[in-house]
Tab-separated table of N, CA and C in Angstrom:
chain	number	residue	atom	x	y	z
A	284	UNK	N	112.497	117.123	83.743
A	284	UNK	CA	111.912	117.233	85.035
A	284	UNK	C	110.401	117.274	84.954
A	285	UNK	N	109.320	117.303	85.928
A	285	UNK	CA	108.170	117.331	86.226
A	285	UNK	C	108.253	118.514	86.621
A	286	UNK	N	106.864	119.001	86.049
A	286	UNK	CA	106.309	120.638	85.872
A	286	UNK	C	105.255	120.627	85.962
A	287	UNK	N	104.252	121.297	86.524
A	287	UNK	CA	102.447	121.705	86.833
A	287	UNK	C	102.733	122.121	85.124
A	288	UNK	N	100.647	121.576	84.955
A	288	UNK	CA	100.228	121.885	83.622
A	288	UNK	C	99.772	123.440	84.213
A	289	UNK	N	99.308	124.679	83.348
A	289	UNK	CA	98.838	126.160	84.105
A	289	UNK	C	97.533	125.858	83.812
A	290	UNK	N	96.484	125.215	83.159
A	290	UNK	CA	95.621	125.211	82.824
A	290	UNK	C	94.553	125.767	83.480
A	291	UNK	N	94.729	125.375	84.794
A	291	UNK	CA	94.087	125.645	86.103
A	291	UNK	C	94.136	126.468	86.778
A	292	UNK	N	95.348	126.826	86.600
A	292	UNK	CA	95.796	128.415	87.486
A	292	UNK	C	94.807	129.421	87.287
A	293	UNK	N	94.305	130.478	88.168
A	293	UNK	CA	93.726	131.814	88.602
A	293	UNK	C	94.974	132.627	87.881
A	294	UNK	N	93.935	132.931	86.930
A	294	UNK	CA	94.630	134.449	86.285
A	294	UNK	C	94.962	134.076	84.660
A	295	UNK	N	95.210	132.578	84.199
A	295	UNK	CA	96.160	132.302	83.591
A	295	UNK	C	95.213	132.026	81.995
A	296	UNK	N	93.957	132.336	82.196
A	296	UNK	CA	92.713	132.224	80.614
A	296	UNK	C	92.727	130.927	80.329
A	297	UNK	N	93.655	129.638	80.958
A	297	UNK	CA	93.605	128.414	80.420
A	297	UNK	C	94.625	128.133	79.934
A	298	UNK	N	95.814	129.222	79.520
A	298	UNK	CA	97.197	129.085	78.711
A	298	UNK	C	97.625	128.047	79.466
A	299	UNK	N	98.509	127.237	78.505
A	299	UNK	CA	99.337	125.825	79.093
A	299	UNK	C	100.766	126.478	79.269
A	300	UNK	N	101.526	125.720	79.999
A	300	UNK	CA	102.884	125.689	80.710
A	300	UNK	C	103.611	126.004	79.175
A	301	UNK	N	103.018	124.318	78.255
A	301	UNK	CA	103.724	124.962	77.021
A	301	UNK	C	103.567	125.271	75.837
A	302	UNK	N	103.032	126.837	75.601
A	302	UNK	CA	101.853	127.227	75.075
A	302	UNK	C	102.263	128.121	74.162
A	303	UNK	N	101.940	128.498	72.951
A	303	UNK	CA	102.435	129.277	71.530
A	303	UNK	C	102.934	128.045	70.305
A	304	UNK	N	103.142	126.996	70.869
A	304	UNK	CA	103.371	126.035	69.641
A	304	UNK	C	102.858	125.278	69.052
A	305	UNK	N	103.166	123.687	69.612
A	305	UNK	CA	102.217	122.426	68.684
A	305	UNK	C	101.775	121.189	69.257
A	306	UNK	N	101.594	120.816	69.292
A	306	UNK	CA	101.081	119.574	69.939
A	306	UNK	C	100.684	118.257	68.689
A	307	UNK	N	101.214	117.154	69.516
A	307	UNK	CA	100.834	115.394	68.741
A	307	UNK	C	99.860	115.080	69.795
A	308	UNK	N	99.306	114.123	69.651
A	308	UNK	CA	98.458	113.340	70.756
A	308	UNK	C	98.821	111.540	69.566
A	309	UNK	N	99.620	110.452	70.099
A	309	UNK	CA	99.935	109.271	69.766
A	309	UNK	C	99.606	108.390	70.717
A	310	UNK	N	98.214	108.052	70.656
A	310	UNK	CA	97.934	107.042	71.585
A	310	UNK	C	98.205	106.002	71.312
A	311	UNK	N	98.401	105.069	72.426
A	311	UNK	CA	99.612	103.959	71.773
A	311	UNK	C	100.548	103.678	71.748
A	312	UNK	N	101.076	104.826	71.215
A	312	UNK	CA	102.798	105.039	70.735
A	312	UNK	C	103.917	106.159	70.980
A	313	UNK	N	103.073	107.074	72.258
A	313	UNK	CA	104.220	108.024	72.435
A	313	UNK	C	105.181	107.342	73.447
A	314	UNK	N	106.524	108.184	72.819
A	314	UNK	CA	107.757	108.022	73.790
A	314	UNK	C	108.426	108.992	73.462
A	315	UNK	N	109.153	109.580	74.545
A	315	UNK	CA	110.181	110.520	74.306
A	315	UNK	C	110.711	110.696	73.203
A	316	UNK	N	111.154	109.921	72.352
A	316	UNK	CA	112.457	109.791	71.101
A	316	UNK	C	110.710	110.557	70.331
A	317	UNK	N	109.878	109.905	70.068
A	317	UNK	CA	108.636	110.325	69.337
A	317	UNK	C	108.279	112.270	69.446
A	318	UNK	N	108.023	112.378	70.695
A	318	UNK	CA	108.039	113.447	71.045
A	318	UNK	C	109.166	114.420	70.175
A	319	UNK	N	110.013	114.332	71.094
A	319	UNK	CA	111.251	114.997	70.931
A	319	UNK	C	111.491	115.438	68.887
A	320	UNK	N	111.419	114.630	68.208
A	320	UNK	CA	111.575	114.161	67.135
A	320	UNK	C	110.423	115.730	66.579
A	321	UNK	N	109.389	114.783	67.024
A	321	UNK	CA	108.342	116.078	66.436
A	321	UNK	C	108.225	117.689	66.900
A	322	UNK	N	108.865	117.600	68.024
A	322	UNK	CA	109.244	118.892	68.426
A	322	UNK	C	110.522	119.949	67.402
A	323	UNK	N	111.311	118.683	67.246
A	323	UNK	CA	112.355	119.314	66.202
A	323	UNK	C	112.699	119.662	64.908
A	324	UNK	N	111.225	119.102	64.535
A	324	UNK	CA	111.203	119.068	62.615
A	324	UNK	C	110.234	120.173	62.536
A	325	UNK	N	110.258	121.260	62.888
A	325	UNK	CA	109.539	122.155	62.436
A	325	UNK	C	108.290	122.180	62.259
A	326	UNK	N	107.478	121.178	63.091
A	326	UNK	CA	106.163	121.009	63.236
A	326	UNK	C	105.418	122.715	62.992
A	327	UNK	N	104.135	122.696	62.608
A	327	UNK	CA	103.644	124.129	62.815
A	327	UNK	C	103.435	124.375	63.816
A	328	UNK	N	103.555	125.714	64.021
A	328	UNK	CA	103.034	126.047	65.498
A	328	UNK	C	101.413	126.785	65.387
A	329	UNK	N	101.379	127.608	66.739
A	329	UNK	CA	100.152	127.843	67.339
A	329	UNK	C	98.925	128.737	65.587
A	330	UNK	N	99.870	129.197	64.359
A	330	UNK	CA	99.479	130.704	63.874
A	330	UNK	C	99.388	129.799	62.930
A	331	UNK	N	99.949	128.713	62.753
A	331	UNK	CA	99.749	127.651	61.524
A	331	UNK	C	100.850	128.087	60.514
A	332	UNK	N	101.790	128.693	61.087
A	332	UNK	CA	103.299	129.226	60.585
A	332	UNK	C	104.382	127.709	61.069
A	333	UNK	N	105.546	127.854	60.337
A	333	UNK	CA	106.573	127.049	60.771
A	333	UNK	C	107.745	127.445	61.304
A	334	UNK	N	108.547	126.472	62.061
A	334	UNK	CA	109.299	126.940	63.138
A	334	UNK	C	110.576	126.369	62.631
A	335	UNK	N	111.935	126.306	62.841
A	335	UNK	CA	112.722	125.605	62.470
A	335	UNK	C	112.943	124.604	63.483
A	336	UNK	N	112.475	124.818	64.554
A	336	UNK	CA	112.208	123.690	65.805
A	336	UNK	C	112.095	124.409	67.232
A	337	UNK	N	111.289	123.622	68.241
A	337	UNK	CA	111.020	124.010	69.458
A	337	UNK	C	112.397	123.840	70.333
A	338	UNK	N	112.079	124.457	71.423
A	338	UNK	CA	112.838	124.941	72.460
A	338	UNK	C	112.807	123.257	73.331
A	339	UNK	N	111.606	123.655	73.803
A	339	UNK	CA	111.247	122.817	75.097
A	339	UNK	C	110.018	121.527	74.298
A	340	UNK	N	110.074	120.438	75.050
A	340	UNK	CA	109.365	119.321	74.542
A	340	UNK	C	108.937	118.399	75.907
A	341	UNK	N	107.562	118.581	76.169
A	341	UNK	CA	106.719	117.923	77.049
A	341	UNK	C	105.644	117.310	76.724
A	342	UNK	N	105.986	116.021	77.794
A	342	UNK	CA	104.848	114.796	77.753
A	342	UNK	C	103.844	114.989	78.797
A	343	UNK	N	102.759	114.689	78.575
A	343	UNK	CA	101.107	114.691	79.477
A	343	UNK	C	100.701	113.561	79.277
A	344	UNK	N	100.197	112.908	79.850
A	344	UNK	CA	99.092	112.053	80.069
A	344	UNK	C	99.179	110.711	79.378
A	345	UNK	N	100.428	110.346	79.098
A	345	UNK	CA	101.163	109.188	78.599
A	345	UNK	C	101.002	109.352	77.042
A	346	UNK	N	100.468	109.975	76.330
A	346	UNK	CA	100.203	110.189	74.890
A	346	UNK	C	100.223	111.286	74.304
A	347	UNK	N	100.273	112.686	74.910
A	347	UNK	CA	100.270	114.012	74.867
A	347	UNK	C	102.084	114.169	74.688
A	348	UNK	N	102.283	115.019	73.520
A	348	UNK	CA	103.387	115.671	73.590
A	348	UNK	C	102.937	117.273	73.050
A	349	UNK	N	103.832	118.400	73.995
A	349	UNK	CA	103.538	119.799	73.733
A	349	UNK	C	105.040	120.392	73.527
A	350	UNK	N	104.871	121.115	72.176
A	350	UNK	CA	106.033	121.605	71.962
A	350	UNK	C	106.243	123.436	72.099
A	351	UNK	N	107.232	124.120	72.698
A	351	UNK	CA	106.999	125.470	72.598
A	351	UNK	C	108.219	125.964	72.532
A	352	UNK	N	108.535	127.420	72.581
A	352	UNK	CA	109.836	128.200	72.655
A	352	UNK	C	110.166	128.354	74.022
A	353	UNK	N	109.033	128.634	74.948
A	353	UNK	CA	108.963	128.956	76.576
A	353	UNK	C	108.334	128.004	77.343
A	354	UNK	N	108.803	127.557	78.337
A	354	UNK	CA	107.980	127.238	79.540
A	354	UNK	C	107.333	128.326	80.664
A	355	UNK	N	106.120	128.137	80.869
A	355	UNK	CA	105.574	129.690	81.517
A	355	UNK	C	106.080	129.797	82.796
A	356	UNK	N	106.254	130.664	83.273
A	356	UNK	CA	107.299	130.979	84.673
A	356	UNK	C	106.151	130.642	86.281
A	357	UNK	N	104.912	130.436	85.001
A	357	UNK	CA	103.759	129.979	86.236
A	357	UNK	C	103.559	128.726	86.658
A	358	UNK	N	104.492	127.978	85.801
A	358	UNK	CA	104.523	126.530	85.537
A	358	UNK	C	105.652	125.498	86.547
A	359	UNK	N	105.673	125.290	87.933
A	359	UNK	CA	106.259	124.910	89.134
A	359	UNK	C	107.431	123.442	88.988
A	360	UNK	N	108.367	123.706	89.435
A	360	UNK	CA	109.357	121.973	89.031
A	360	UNK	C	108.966	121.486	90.669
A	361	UNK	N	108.256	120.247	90.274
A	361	UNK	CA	107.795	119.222	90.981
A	361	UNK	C	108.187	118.124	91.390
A	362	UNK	N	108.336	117.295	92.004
A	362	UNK	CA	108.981	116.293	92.018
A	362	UNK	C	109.126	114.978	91.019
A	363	UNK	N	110.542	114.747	90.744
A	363	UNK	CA	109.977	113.433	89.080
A	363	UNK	C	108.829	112.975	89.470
A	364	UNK	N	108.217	111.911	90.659
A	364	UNK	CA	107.819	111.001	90.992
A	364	UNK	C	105.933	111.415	90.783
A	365	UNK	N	105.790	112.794	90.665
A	365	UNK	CA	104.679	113.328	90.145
A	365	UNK	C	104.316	112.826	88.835
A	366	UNK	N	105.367	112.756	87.808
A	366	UNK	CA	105.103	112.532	86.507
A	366	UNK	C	105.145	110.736	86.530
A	367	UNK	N	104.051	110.429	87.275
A	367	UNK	CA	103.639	108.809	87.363
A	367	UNK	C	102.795	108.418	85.951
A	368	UNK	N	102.981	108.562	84.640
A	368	UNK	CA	102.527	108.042	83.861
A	368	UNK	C	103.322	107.577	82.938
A	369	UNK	N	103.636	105.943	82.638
A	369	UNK	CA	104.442	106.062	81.543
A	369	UNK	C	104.245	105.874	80.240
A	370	UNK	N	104.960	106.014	79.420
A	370	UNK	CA	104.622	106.822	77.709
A	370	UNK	C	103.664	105.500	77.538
A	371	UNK	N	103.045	105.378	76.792
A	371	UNK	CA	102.103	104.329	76.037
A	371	UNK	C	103.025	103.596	75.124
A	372	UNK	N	103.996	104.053	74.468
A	372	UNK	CA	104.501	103.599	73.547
A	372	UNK	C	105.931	102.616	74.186
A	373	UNK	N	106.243	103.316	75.282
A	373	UNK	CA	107.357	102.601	75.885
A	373	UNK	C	107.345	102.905	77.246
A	374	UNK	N	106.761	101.800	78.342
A	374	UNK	CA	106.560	102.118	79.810
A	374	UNK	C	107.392	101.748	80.444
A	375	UNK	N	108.743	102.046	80.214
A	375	UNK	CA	110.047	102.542	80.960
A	375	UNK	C	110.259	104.286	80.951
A	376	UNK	N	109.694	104.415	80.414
A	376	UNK	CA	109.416	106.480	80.188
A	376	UNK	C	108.420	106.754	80.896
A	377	UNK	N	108.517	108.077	81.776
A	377	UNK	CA	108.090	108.589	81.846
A	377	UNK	C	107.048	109.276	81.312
A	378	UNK	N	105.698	109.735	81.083
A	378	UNK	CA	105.237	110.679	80.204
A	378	UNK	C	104.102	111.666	80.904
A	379	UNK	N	104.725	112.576	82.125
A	379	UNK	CA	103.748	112.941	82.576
A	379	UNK	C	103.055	112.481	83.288
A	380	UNK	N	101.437	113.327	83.387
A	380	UNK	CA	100.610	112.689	84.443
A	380	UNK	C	99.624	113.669	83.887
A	381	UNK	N	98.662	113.695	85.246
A	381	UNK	CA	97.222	114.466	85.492
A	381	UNK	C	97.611	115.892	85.401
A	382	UNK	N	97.490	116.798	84.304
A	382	UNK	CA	97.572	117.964	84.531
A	382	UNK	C	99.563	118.544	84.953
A	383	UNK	N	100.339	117.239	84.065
A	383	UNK	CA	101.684	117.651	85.050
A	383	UNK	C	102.590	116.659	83.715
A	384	UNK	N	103.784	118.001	83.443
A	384	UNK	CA	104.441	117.188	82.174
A	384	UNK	C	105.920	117.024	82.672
A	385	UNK	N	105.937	116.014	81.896
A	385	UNK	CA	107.547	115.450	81.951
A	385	UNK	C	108.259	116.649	80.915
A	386	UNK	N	109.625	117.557	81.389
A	386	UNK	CA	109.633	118.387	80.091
A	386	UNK	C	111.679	117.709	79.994
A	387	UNK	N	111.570	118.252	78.605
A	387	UNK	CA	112.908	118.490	78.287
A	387	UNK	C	113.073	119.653	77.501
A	388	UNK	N	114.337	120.145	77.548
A	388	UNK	CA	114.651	121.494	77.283
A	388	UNK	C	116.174	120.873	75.738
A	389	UNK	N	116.341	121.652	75.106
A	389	UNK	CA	117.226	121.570	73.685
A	389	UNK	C	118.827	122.002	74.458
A	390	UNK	N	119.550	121.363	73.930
A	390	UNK	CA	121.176	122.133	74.267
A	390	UNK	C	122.005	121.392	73.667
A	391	UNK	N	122.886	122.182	72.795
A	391	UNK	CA	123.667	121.518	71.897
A	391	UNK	C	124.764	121.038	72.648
A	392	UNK	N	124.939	121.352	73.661
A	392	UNK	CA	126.115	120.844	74.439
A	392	UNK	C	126.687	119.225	74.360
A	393	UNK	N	126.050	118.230	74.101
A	393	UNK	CA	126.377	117.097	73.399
A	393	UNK	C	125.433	116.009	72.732
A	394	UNK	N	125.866	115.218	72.208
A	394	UNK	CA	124.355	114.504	71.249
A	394	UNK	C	124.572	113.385	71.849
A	395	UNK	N	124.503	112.927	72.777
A	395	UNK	CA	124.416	112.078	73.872
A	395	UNK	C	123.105	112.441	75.044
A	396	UNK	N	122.344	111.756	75.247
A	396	UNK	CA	121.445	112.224	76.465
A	396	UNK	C	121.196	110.938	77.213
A	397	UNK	N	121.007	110.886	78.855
A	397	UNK	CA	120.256	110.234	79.640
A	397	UNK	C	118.763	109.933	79.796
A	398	UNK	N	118.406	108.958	79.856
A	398	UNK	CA	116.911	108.723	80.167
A	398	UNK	C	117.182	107.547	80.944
A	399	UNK	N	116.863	107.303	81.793
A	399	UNK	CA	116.992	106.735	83.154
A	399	UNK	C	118.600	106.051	82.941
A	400	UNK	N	118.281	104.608	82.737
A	400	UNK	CA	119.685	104.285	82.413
A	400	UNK	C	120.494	104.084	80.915
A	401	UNK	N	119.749	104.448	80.396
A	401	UNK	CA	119.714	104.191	78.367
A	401	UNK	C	120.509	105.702	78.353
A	402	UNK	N	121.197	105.416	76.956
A	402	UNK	CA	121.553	106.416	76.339
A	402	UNK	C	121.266	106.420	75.116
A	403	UNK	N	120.915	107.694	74.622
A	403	UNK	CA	120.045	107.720	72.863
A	403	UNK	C	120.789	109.161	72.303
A	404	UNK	N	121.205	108.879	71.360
A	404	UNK	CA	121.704	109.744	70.375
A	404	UNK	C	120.523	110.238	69.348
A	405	UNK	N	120.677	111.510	69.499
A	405	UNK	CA	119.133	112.390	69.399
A	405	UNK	C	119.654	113.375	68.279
A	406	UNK	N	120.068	113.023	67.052
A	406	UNK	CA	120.717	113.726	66.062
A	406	UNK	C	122.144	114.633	66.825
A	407	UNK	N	122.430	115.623	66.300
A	407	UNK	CA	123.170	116.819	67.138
A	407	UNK	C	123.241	117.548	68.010
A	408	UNK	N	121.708	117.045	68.734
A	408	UNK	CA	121.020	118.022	69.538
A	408	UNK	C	121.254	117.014	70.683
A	409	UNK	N	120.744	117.341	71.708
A	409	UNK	CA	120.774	116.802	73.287
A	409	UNK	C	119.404	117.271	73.790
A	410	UNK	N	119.186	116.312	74.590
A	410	UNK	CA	118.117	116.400	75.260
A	410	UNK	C	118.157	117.099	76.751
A	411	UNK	N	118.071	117.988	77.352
A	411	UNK	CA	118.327	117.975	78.891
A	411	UNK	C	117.189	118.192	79.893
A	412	UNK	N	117.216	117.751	80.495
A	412	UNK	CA	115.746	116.597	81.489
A	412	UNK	C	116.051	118.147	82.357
A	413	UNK	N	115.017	118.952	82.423
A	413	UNK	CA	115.049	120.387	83.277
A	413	UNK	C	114.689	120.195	84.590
């Protein structure tokens, strides 16, 4: 789903929606499967420690992927049609926008996932569009 970035928010020091982990920036070449991927291999996070993998996995600004355990509760579900940017790497995706991420959330519930009309087998894990 589409989610406000917090960056901006009153009160919030600048913390992002999805904030304590890691971040890629692939200009060019992000797409979901990219994202997602790096969210799950134990990228380092925020302390320069390792994770066995993120929770949640969001796209910004067609090249931005942010990986974390939480999405911040300050962080609003928006309408898809907000997240008008698509990935650089593949512009049938989604990837966000201005200050506003495309997120997906982890659930083992099946290794099958939707992205518009495609289906992608995403190791064991599932993708679910929040």
């Amino acid at each position: 789903g589409c989610y406000n970035e917090t960056t901006d928010l009153p009160n919030t020091t600048g913390a992002r929606a999805l904030s304590g982990g890691t971040n890629l920036v692939a200009a060019g070449n992000m797409t979901v499967e990219t994202c997602w991927a790096f969210c799950r291999t134990g990228a380092g996070d925020a302390s320069g420690g390792k994770t066995a993998s993120f929770k949640f996995a969001g796209l910004e600004y067609a090249r931005e992927c942010w990986c974390a355990q939480t999405l911040s509760s300050l962080s609003e579900k928006l309408p898809d049609g907000a997240c008008d940017l698509p990935c650089e790497g593949n512009t049938t995706q989604a990837c966000g926008g201005n200050l506003k991420l495309t997120v997906y959330m982890a659930s083992a519930a099946s290794t099958r996932v939707a992205w518009a009309a495609a289906l992608v087998t995403v190791g064991a894990i599932s993708l679910v569009v929040i």
